[in-house]
Short mmCIF file of N, CA and C in Angstrom, two decimals:
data_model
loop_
_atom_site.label_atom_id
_atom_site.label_comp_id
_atom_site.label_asym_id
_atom_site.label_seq_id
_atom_site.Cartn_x
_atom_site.Cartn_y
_atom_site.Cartn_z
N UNK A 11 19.92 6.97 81.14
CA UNK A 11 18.98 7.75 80.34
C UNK A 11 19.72 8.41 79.20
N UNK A 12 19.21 8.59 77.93
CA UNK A 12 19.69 9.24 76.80
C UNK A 12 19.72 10.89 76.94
N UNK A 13 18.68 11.28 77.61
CA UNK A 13 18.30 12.72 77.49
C UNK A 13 19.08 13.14 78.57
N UNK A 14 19.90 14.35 78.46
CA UNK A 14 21.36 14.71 79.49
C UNK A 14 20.52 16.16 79.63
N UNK A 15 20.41 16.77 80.79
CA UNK A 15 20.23 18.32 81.22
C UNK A 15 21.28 18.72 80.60
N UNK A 16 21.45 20.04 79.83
CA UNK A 16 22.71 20.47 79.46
C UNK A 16 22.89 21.91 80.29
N UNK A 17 22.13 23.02 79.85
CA UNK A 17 22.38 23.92 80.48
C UNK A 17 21.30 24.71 81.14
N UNK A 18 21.35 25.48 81.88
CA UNK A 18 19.78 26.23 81.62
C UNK A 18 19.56 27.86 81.48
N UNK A 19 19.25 28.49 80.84
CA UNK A 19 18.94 29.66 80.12
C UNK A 19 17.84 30.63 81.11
N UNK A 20 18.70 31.54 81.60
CA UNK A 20 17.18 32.44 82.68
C UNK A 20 17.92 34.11 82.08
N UNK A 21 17.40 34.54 81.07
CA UNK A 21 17.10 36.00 80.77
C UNK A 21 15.94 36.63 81.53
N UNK A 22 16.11 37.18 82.30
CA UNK A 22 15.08 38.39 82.97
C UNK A 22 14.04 39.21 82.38
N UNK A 23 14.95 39.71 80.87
CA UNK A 23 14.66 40.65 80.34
C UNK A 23 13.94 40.22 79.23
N UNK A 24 13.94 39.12 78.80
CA UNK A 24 13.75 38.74 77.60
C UNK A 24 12.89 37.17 77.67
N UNK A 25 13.64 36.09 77.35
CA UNK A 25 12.35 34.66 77.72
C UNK A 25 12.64 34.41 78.74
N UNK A 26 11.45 33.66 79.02
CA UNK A 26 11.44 33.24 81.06
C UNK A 26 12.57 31.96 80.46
N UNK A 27 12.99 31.20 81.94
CA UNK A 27 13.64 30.26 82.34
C UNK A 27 13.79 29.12 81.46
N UNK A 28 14.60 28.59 80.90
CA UNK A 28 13.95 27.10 79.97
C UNK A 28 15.49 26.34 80.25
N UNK A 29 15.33 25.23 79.69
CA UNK A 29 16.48 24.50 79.63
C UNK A 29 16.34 23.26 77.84
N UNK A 30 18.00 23.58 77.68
CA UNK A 30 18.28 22.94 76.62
C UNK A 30 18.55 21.25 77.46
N UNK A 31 17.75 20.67 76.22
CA UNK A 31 18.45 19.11 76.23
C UNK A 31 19.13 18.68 75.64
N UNK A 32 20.02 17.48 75.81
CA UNK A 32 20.71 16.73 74.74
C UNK A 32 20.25 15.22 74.51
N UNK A 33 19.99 15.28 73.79
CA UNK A 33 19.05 13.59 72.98
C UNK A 33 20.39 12.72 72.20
N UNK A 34 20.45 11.72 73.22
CA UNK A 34 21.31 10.95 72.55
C UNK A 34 20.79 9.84 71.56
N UNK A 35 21.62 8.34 71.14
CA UNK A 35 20.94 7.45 70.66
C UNK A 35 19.81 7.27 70.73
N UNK A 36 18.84 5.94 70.32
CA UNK A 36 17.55 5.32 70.37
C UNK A 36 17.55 5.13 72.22
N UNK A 37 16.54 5.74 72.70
CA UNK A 37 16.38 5.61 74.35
C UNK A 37 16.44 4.12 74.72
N UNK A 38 17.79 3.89 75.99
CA UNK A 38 17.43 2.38 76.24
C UNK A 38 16.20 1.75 76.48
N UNK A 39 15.15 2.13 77.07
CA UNK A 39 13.65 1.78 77.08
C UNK A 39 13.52 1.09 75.88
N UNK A 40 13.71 2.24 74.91
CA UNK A 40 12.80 1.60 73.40
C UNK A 40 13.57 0.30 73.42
N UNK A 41 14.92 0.48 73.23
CA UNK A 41 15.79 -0.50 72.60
C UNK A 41 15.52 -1.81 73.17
N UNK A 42 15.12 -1.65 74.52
CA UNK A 42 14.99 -3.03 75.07
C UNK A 42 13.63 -3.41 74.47
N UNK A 43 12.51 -2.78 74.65
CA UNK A 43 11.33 -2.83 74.01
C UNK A 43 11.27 -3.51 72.34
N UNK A 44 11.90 -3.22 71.69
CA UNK A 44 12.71 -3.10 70.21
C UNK A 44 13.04 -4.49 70.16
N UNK A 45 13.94 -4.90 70.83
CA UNK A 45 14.99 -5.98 71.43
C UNK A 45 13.70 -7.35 71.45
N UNK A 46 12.69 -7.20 72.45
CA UNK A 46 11.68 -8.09 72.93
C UNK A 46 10.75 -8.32 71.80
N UNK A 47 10.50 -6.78 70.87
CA UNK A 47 9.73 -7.56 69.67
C UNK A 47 10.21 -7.72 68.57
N UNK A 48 11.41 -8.38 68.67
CA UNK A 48 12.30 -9.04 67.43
C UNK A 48 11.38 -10.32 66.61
N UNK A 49 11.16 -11.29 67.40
CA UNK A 49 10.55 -12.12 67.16
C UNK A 49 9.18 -11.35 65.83
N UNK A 50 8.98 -10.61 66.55
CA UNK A 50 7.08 -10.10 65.97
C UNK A 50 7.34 -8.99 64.75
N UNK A 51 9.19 -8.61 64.57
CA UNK A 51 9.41 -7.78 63.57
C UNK A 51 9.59 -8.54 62.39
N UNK A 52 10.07 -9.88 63.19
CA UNK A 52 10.63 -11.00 62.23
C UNK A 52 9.67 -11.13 61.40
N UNK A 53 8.69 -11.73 62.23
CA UNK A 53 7.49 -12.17 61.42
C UNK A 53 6.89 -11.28 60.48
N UNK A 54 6.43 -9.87 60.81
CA UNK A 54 5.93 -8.64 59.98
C UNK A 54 6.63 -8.36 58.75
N UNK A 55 8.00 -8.57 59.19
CA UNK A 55 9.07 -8.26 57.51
C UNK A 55 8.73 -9.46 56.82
N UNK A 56 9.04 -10.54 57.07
CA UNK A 56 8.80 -11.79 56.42
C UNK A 56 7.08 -11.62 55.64
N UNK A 57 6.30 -11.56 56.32
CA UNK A 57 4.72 -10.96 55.85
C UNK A 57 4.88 -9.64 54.76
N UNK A 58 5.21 -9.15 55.21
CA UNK A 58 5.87 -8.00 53.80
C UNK A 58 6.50 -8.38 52.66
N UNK A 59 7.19 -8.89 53.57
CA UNK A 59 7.97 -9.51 51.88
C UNK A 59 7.22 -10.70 51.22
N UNK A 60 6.39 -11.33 51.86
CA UNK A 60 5.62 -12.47 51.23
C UNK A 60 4.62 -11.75 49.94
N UNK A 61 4.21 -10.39 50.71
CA UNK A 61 3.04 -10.00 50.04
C UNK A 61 3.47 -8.85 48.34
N UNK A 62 4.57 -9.10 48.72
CA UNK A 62 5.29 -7.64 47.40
C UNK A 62 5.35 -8.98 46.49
N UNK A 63 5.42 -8.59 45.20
CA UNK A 63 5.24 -9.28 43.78
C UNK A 63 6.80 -9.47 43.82
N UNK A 64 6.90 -10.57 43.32
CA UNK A 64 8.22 -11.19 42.78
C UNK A 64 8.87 -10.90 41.49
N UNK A 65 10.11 -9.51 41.61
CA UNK A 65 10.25 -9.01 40.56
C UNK A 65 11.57 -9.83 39.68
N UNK A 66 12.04 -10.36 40.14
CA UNK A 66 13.43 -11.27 40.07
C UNK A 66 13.47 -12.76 40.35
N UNK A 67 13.98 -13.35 40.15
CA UNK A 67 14.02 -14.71 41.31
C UNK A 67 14.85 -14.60 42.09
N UNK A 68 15.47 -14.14 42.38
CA UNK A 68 16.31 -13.15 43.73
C UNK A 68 15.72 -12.76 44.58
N UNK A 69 14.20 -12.34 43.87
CA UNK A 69 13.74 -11.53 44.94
C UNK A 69 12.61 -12.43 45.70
N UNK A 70 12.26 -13.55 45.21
CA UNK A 70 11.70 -14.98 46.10
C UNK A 70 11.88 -14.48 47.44
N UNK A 71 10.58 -14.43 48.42
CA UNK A 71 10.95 -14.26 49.65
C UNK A 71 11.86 -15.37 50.25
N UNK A 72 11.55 -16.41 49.75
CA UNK A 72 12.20 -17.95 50.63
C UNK A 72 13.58 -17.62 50.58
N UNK A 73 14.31 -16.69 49.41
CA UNK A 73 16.01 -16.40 49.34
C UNK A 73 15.62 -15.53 50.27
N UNK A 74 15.35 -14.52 50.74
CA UNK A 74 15.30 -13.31 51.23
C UNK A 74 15.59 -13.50 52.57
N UNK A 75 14.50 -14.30 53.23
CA UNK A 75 14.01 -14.65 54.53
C UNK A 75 15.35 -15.25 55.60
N UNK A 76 16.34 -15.77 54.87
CA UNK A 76 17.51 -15.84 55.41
C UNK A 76 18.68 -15.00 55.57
N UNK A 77 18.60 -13.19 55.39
CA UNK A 77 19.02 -12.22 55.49
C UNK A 77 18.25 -11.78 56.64
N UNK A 78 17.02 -11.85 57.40
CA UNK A 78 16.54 -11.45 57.99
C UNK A 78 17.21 -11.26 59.55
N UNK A 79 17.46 -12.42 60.15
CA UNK A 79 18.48 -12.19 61.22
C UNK A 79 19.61 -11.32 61.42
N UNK A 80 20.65 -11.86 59.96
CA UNK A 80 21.60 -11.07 59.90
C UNK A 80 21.25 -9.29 59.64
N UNK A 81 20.24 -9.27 59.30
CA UNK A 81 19.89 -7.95 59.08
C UNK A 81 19.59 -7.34 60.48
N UNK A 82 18.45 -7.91 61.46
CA UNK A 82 18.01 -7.68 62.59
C UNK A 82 19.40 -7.12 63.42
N UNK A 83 20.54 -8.19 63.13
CA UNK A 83 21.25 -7.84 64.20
C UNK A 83 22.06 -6.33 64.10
N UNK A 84 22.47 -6.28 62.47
CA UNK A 84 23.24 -5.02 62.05
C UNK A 84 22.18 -3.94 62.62
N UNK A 85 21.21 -4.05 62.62
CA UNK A 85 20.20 -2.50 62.77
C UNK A 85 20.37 -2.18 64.18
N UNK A 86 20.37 -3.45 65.04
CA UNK A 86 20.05 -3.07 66.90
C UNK A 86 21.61 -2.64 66.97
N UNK A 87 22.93 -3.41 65.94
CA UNK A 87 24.28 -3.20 66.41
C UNK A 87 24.67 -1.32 66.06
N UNK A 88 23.71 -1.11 64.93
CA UNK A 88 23.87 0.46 64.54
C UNK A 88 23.36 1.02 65.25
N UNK A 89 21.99 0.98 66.07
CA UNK A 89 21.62 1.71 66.53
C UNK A 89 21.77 1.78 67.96
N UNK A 90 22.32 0.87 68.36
CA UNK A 90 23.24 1.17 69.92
C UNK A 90 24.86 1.91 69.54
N UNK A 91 24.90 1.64 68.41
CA UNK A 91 25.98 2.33 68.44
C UNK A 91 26.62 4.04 67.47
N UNK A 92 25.63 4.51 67.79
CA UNK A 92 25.32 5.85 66.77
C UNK A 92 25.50 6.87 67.84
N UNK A 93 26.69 7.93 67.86
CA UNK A 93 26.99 8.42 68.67
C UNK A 93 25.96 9.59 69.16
N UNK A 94 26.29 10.28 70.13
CA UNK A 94 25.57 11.22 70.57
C UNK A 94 25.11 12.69 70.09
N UNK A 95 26.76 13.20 69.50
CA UNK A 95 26.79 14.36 68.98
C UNK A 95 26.99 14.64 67.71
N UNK A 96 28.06 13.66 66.97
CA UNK A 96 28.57 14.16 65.80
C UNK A 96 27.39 12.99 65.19
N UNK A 97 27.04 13.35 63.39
CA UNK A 97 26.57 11.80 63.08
C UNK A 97 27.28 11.84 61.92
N UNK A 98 27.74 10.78 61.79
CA UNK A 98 28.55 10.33 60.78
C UNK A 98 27.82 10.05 59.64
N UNK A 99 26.81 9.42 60.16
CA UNK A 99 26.12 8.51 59.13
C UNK A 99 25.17 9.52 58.55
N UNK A 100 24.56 9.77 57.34
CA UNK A 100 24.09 11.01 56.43
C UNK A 100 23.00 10.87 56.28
N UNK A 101 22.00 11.25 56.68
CA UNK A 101 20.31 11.28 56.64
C UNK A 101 19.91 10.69 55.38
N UNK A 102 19.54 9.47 55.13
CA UNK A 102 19.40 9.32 53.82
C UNK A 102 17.87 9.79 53.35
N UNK A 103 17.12 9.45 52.08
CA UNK A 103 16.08 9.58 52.00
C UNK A 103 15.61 7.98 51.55
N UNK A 104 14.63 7.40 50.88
CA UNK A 104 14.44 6.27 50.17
C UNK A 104 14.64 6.67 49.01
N UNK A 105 14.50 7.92 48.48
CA UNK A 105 14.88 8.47 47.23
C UNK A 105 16.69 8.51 47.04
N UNK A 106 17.51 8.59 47.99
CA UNK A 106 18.92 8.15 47.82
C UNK A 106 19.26 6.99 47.39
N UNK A 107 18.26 5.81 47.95
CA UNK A 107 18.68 4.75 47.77
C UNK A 107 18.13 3.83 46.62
N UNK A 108 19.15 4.16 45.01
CA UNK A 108 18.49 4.04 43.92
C UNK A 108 19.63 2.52 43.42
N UNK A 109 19.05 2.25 42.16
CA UNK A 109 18.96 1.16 41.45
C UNK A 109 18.77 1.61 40.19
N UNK A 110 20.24 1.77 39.27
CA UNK A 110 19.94 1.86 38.22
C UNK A 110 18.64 1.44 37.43
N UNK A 111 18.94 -0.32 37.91
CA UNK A 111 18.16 -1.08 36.50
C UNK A 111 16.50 -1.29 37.17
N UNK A 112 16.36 -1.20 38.79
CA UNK A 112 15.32 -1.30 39.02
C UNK A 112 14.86 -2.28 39.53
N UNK A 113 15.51 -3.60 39.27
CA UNK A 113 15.64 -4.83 39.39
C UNK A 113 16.19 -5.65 40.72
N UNK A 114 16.85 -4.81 41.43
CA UNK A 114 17.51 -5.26 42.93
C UNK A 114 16.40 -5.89 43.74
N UNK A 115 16.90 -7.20 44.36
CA UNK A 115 15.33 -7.62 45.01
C UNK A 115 15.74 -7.34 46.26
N UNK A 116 16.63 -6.09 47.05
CA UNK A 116 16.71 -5.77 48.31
C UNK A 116 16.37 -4.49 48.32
N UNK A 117 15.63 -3.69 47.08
CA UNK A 117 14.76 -2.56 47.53
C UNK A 117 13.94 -2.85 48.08
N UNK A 118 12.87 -4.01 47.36
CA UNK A 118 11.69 -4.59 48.25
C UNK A 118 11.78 -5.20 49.79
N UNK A 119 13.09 -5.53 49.83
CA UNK A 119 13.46 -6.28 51.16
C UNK A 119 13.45 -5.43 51.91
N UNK A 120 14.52 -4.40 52.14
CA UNK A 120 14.57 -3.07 52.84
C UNK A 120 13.51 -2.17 53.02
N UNK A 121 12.39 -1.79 52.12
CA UNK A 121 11.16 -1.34 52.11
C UNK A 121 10.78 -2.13 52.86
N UNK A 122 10.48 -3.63 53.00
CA UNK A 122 9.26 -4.21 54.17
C UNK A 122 10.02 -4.06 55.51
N UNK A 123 11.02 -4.25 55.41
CA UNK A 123 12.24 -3.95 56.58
C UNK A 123 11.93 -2.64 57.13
N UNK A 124 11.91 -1.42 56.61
CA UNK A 124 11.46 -0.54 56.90
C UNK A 124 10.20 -0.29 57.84
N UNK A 125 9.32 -0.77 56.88
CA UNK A 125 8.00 -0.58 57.40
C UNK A 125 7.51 -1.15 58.77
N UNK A 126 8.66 -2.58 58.77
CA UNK A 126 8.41 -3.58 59.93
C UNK A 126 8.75 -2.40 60.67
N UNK A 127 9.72 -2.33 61.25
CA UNK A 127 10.58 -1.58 62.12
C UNK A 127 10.17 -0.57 62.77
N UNK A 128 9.61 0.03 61.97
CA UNK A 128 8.50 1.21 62.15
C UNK A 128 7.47 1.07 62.75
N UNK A 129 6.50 0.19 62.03
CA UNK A 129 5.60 0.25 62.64
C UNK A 129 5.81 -0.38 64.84
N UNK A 130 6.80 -1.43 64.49
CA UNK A 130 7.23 -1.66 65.64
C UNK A 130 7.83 -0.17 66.91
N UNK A 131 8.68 0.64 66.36
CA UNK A 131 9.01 1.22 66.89
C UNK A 131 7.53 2.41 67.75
N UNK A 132 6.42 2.36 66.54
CA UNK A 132 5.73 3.18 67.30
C UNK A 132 4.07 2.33 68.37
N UNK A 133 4.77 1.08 67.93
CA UNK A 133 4.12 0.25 69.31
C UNK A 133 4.17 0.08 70.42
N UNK A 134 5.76 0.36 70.33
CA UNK A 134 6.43 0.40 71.47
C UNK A 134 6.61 1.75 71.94
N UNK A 135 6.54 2.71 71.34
CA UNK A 135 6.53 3.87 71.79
C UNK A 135 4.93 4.39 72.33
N UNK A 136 3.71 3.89 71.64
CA UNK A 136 2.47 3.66 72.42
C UNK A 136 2.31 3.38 73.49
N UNK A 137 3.19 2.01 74.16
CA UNK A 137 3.08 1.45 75.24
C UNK A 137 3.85 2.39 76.48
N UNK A 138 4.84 3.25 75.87
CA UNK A 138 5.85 3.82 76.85
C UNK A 138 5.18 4.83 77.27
N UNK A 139 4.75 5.13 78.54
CA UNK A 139 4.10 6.82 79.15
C UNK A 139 5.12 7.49 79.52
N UNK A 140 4.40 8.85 79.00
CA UNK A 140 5.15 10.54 79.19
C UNK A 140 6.17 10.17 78.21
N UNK A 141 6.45 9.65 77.22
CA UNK A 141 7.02 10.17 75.97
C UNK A 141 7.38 11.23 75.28
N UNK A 142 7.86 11.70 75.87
CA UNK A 142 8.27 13.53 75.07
C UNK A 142 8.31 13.54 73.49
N UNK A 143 7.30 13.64 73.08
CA UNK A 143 7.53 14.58 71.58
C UNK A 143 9.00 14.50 71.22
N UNK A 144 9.76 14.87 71.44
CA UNK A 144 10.89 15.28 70.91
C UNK A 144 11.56 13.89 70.55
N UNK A 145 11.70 13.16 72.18
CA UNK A 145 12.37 11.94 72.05
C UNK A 145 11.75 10.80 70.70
N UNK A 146 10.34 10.68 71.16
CA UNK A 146 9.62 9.85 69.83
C UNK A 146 10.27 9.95 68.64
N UNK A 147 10.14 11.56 68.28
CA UNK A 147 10.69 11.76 66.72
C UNK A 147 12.11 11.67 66.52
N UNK A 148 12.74 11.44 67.93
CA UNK A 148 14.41 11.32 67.15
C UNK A 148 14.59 9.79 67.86
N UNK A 149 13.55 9.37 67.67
CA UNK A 149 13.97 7.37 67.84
C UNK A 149 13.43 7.07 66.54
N UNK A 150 12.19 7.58 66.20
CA UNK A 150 12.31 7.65 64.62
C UNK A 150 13.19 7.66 63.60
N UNK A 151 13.56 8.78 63.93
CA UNK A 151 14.95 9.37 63.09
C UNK A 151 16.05 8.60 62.95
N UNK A 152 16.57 8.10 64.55
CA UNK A 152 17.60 7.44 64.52
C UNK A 152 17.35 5.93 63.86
N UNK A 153 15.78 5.41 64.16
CA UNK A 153 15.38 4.28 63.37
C UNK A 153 15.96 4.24 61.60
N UNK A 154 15.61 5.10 61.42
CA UNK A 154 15.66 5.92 59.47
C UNK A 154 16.78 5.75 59.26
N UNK A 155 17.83 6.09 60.04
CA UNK A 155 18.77 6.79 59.90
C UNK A 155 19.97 5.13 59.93
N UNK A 156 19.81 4.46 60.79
CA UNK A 156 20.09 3.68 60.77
C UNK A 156 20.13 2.01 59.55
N UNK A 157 18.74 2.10 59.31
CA UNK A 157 17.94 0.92 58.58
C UNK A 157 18.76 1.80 57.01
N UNK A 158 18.73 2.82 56.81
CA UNK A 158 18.71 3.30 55.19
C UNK A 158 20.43 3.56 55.12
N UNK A 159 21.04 3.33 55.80
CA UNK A 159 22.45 3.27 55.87
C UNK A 159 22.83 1.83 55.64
N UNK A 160 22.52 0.95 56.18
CA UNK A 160 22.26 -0.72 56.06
C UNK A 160 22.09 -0.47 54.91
N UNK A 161 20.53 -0.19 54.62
CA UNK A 161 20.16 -0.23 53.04
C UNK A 161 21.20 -0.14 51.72
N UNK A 162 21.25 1.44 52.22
CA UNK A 162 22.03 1.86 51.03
C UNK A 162 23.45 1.16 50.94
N UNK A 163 24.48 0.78 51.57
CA UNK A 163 25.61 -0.09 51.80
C UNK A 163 25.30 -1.09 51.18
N UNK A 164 24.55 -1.86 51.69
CA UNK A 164 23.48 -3.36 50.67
C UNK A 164 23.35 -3.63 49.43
N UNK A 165 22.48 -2.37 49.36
CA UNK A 165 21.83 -2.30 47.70
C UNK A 165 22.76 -1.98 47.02
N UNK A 166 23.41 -0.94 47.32
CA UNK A 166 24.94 -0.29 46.46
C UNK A 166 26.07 -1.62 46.28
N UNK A 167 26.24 -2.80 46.94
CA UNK A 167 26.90 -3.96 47.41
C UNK A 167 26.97 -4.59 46.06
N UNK A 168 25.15 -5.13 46.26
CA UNK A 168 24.37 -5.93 45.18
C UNK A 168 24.25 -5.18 43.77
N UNK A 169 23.56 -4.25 44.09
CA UNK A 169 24.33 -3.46 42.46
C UNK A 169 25.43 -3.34 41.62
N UNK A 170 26.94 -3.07 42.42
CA UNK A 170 28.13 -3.36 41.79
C UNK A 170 28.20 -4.44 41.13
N UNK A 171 27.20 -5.64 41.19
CA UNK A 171 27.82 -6.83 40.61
C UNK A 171 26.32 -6.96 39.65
N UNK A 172 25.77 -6.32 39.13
CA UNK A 172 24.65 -6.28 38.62
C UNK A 172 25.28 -6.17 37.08
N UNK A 173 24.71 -7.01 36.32
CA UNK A 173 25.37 -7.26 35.17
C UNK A 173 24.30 -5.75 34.44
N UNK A 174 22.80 -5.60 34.25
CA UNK A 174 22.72 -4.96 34.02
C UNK A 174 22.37 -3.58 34.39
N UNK A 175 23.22 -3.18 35.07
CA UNK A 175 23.53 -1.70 35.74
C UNK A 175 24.22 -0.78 34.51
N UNK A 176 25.29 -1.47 34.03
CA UNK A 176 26.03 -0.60 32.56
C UNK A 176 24.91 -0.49 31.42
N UNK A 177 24.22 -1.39 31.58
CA UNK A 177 23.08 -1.41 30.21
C UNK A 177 21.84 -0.15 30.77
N UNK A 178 21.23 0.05 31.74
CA UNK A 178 20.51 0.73 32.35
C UNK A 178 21.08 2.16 32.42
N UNK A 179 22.38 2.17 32.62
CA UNK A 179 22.84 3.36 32.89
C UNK A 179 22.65 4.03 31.53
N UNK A 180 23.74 3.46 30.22
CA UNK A 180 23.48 3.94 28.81
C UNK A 180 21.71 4.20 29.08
N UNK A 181 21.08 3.43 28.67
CA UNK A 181 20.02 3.70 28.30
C UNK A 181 19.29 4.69 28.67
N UNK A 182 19.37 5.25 30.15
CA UNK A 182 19.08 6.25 30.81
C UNK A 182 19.88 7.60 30.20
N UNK A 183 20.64 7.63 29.83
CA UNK A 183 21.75 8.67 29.39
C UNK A 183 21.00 8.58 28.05
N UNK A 184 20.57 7.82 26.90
CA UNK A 184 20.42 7.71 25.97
C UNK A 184 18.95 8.34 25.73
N UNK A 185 17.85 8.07 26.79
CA UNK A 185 16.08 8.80 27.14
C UNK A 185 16.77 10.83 27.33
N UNK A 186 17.58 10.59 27.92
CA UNK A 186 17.97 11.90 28.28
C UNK A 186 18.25 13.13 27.91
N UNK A 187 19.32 12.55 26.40
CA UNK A 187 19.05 12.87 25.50
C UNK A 187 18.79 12.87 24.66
N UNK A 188 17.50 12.16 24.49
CA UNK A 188 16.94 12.54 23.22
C UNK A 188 15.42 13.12 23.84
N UNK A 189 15.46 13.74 24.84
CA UNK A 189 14.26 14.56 25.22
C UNK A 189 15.04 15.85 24.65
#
């Protein structure tokens, strides 16, 4: 089990009895759950990405669709392996994870990636009874937390070699000031 009894708290004088928890990784439940609808995440990202407009020819789902595995596996390999206490890895937002020129066709990838994942995670968390509140939102979290670290590593990857990233950048500097 992820969730560890840690201590328990009995003031007399002050709050009744309670006990602190400790919430580790994504709960093995989910993960196995997670694990079983790979297949059906596959398909949902792939459907996502079919349906977003083709901003690049990069961004062709048919190129895309063969990152999908390799992607699947980095997310289940991060998220079994995201420690308990310290987190290394930095809460991103989708707003962290930028693109000069705009043009990256693995924002769109990672966005349906996202969404797959998600919506998966809270299917599976539907199906699971007595779900604690707490746990839900930090398999969430650790979902987020995981997928936008991938992301951002990725996109930041594919950007370095983005011919126009230096042209985007001036130009942005250039709107900037002349407001």
């Amino acid at each position: 089990a992820s969730v560890k009894r840690c201590v328990v708290i009995d003031n007399r004088r002050a709050a009744r009895c309670g006990r602190f928890w400790q919430h580790g990784p994504v709960q093995d439940a989910l993960m196995t759950a997670l694990g079983a609808r790979r297949p059906q995440i596959r398909a949902r990202w792939e459907d996502l990405l079919r349906a977003e407009r083709i901003s690049t020819p990069l961004a062709n789902p048919d190129a895309l669709v063969h990152l999908l595995d390799w992607t699947l596996d980095e997310v289940f390999r991060t998220l079994s392996s995201l420690p308990t206490r310290r987190r290394p890895l930095r809460a991103f937002t989708r707003g962290d994870i930028d693109c000069p020129c705009g043009r990256n066709p693995l924002l769109t990838y990672f966005a349906a990636g996202e969404q797959a994942m998600q919506e998966s995670l809270i299917l599976c968390q539907a199906e699971t009874l007595r779900l604690d509140p707490i746990e839900r939102d930090s398999a969430l979290h650790e979902l987020n937390l995981a997928l936008r670290h991938i992301a951002r590593r990725e996109i930041g990857a594919f950007c370095a070699l983005c011919q126009l990233r230096n042209r985007a950048c001036v130009e942005s500097d250039a709107m900037t000031h002349a407001v």
